[in-house]
Coordinates of C-alpha atoms in Angstrom, one line a residue:
Chain A
D1 CA -1.0 -14.7 57.8
A2 CA 0.3 -14.7 61.4
K3 CA -0.2 -17.7 63.5
T4 CA -2.4 -17.6 66.6
T5 CA -2.3 -19.6 69.8
Q6 CA -5.4 -20.3 71.8
P7 CA -6.0 -22.6 74.8
P8 CA -7.7 -25.8 73.6
S9 CA -10.6 -25.6 76.1
M10 CA -12.2 -23.4 78.7
D11 CA -15.2 -23.6 81.0
C12 CA -17.5 -20.8 82.1
A13 CA -20.4 -20.6 84.4
E14 CA -23.6 -19.3 82.9
G15 CA -24.2 -15.6 83.5
R16 CA -20.5 -15.0 84.1
A17 CA -18.2 -13.3 81.6
A18 CA -16.2 -15.6 79.4
N19 CA -12.7 -14.2 78.6
L20 CA -11.1 -16.1 75.7
P21 CA -7.4 -15.2 75.1
C22 CA -5.4 -15.3 71.9
N23 CA -1.7 -14.8 71.3
H24 CA -0.6 -13.5 67.9
S25 CA 2.9 -12.3 68.7
T26 CA 4.0 -12.2 65.0
I27 CA 1.1 -10.0 63.9
S28 CA 2.1 -7.3 61.4
G29 CA 0.8 -3.8 61.1
N30 CA -1.8 -4.5 58.4
E31 CA -3.3 -7.6 59.9
Y32 CA -6.7 -7.6 61.5
V33 CA -7.8 -9.8 64.4
Y34 CA -11.0 -11.7 63.7
W35 CA -13.1 -13.9 66.0
Y36 CA -15.5 -16.5 64.7
R37 CA -17.3 -19.2 66.5
Q38 CA -18.7 -22.6 65.5
I39 CA -21.6 -24.2 67.3
H40 CA -21.7 -28.0 66.9
S41 CA -22.8 -29.1 63.4
Q42 CA -23.1 -25.6 62.1
G43 CA -20.9 -23.4 59.9
P44 CA -18.6 -20.8 61.6
Q45 CA -20.3 -17.5 62.5
Y46 CA -18.6 -14.1 62.5
I47 CA -18.4 -12.4 65.9
I48 CA -16.2 -9.3 65.8
H49 CA -12.9 -8.0 64.4
G50 CA -10.5 -5.2 65.1
L51 CA -7.2 -3.7 64.0
K52 CA -5.8 -1.6 66.9
N53 CA -8.6 -0.3 69.0
N54 CA -10.9 -2.2 71.3
E55 CA -14.2 -3.0 69.7
T56 CA -17.7 -3.9 71.0
N57 CA -20.9 -5.1 69.3
E58 CA -24.0 -6.8 70.4
M59 CA -22.3 -10.2 70.7
A60 CA -19.0 -9.4 72.4
S61 CA -16.1 -7.1 73.1
L62 CA -12.6 -7.4 71.7
I63 CA -9.7 -6.1 73.7
I64 CA -6.4 -5.8 71.8
T65 CA -3.2 -5.1 73.7
E66 CA -1.3 -2.0 72.8
D67 CA 1.5 -4.0 71.2
R68 CA -1.1 -6.0 69.3
K69 CA 0.6 -9.3 70.2
S70 CA -2.5 -10.6 72.0
S71 CA -6.2 -10.1 72.3
T72 CA -9.1 -11.2 74.4
L73 CA -12.7 -11.9 73.3
I74 CA -15.2 -11.2 76.1
L75 CA -18.7 -12.6 76.2
P76 CA -20.1 -10.4 79.0
H77 CA -22.9 -12.8 80.2
A78 CA -22.3 -16.2 78.8
T79 CA -25.3 -18.5 78.2
L80 CA -25.5 -22.2 77.4
R81 CA -26.0 -21.2 73.7
D82 CA -22.5 -19.7 73.7
T83 CA -21.0 -23.2 74.0
A84 CA -19.0 -23.5 70.9
V85 CA -15.5 -23.5 69.4
Y86 CA -14.1 -20.0 69.2
Y87 CA -11.5 -19.2 66.5
C88 CA -9.1 -16.3 66.7
I89 CA -7.7 -15.5 63.2
V90 CA -5.4 -12.8 62.0
R91 CA -5.6 -11.8 58.4
T92 CA -3.9 -9.5 56.1
T93 CA -5.7 -7.0 54.0
G94 CA -6.5 -8.2 50.5
G95 CA -6.1 -11.9 49.6
G96 CA -9.8 -12.3 48.9
N97 CA -10.7 -12.0 52.6
K98 CA -9.5 -15.6 53.0
L99 CA -9.5 -16.8 56.6
T100 CA -7.0 -19.4 57.9
F101 CA -8.5 -21.2 60.9
G102 CA -6.6 -22.9 63.7
T103 CA -8.1 -25.4 66.1
G104 CA -9.7 -22.8 68.3
T105 CA -10.9 -22.9 71.9
Q106 CA -13.7 -25.1 72.9
L107 CA -15.8 -23.0 75.3
K108 CA -18.2 -25.0 77.5
V109 CA -20.8 -22.9 79.4
E110 CA -22.3 -24.7 82.3
L111 CA -25.1 -24.1 84.8
Chain B
D1 CA -31.9 -12.8 53.1
T2 CA -31.9 -16.5 53.4
G3 CA -28.2 -16.9 54.0
V4 CA -25.8 -19.3 52.3
S5 CA -27.5 -22.6 51.3
Q6 CA -25.7 -25.9 50.7
D7 CA -27.1 -29.1 49.2
P8 CA -27.1 -31.9 50.1
R9 CA -26.6 -31.6 53.8
H10 CA -25.5 -35.2 54.1
K11 CA -24.1 -37.5 51.5
I12 CA -23.0 -41.1 52.0
T13 CA -21.2 -42.7 49.1
K14 CA -19.0 -45.7 48.3
R15 CA -15.3 -45.3 47.6
G16 CA -14.7 -44.6 43.9
Q17 CA -18.0 -42.8 43.3
N18 CA -18.3 -39.2 42.2
V19 CA -20.1 -36.6 44.3
T20 CA -21.2 -33.0 43.7
F21 CA -22.1 -30.4 46.3
R22 CA -23.9 -27.2 45.5
C23 CA -23.6 -23.8 47.2
D24 CA -26.0 -20.9 46.8
P25 CA -24.4 -17.7 48.3
I26 CA -26.1 -14.6 49.6
S27 CA -27.5 -13.0 46.5
E28 CA -25.4 -9.8 46.4
H29 CA -22.1 -11.4 47.4
N30 CA -19.6 -11.7 44.6
R31 CA -17.0 -13.8 46.5
L32 CA -17.5 -17.5 47.3
Y33 CA -15.3 -19.8 49.2
W34 CA -15.0 -23.5 49.8
Y35 CA -13.6 -25.0 53.0
R36 CA -13.2 -28.6 54.2
Q37 CA -13.4 -29.5 57.9
T38 CA -12.5 -32.8 59.5
L39 CA -13.3 -33.9 63.0
G40 CA -11.5 -31.8 65.7
Q41 CA -9.9 -29.5 63.2
G42 CA -10.7 -26.0 62.1
P43 CA -12.0 -25.4 58.5
E44 CA -9.3 -25.6 55.8
F45 CA -9.4 -23.3 52.8
L46 CA -9.9 -25.0 49.5
T47 CA -10.6 -22.4 46.9
Y48 CA -12.4 -19.1 46.3
F49 CA -14.1 -17.3 43.4
Q50 CA -14.7 -13.7 42.7
N51 CA -17.7 -13.7 40.4
E52 CA -17.1 -16.5 38.0
A53 CA -13.3 -16.4 38.2
Q54 CA -11.5 -18.9 40.4
L55 CA -8.7 -16.8 41.9
E56 CA -7.0 -19.1 44.4
K57 CA -6.8 -22.9 44.9
S58 CA -5.2 -24.6 47.9
R59 CA -2.7 -27.4 47.5
L60 CA -5.4 -29.5 49.3
L61 CA -7.5 -29.3 46.1
S62 CA -6.1 -32.4 44.3
D63 CA -6.8 -33.2 40.7
R64 CA -9.9 -35.2 41.8
F65 CA -11.5 -32.0 43.0
S66 CA -13.0 -29.4 40.8
A67 CA -15.0 -26.3 41.6
E68 CA -17.0 -24.1 39.3
R69 CA -19.1 -21.0 39.5
P70 CA -20.3 -20.7 35.9
K71 CA -22.5 -17.5 36.1
G72 CA -21.0 -16.0 39.2
S73 CA -23.9 -17.1 41.3
F74 CA -24.1 -20.6 42.7
S75 CA -21.1 -22.9 42.8
T76 CA -20.5 -26.6 42.6
L77 CA -17.7 -28.7 44.1
E78 CA -17.2 -32.1 42.5
I79 CA -15.1 -34.9 43.9
Q80 CA -14.2 -37.6 41.5
R81 CA -13.2 -41.2 42.5
T82 CA -13.9 -40.5 46.2
E83 CA -11.6 -41.9 48.8
Q84 CA -12.2 -42.5 52.5
G85 CA -9.9 -39.6 53.3
D86 CA -12.4 -37.3 51.6
S87 CA -14.9 -37.8 54.4
A88 CA -15.4 -34.4 55.9
M89 CA -17.7 -31.5 56.2
Y90 CA -17.5 -29.2 53.1
L91 CA -18.3 -25.6 54.0
C92 CA -19.2 -22.8 51.6
A93 CA -19.0 -19.2 52.5
S94 CA -19.7 -15.9 50.7
S95 CA -18.7 -12.3 51.2
S96 CA -19.2 -9.0 49.5
R97 CA -16.3 -7.1 48.1
G98 CA -16.7 -4.6 50.9
G99 CA -13.1 -3.6 51.4
D100 CA -10.6 -5.4 53.4
T101 CA -12.7 -5.9 56.5
G102 CA -15.5 -8.0 54.9
E103 CA -16.7 -10.9 57.0
L104 CA -17.5 -14.3 55.6
F105 CA -21.0 -15.8 55.9
F106 CA -20.9 -19.6 56.1
G107 CA -23.5 -22.2 55.2
E108 CA -24.2 -25.1 57.4
G109 CA -22.1 -27.4 55.3
S110 CA -22.4 -30.7 53.4
R111 CA -21.2 -33.7 55.3
L112 CA -19.6 -36.4 53.2
T113 CA -19.1 -40.0 54.4
V114 CA -17.1 -42.3 52.1
L115 CA -17.5 -46.0 52.9

């Protein structure tokens, strides 16, 4: 699976949009981009995933560049409960849906 | 749907003892995964099952580690002769076979401390 690069930490004011970047310059055509988050002392939680097109759900939006070498996870109105480590993962099809986690971005949402 | 359950949530043991963790996946999920997470790191894949078959094992899974899923439902992860380096959070996840875009549902983990 392709390697991803994320900033180790980011801060965001409550109520503002949080934009979390991810570089995956070696992504191949059959690899999806997944985002998970992990709130302290809990298991990781799925947020969203995409292949080529931008995606939106009730939690977040995922913007994937046209060349697919990078993506941005957008939390439109961050709250204190969004403070967590956010993992960007690229994964091939098949392989038992196994995910390979990096070290992620620690997002801190502050008042 | 009660989610993925793990037991115990916390375990403190002395070096050299054996420990066993249990995972109950979401009932209709046929894939089950074990991960290990140490402080400041992302979860590391250990092994996964499809039904009762163990289909992949990481090199991290040394001979002291064994995982089973005897009836394709719950799973156990046993660590024999524990070492201090085994101290970590052990996470279980499950997923359905729903194509290549299936998401993983994680439990809250079992934290192991080896003294």
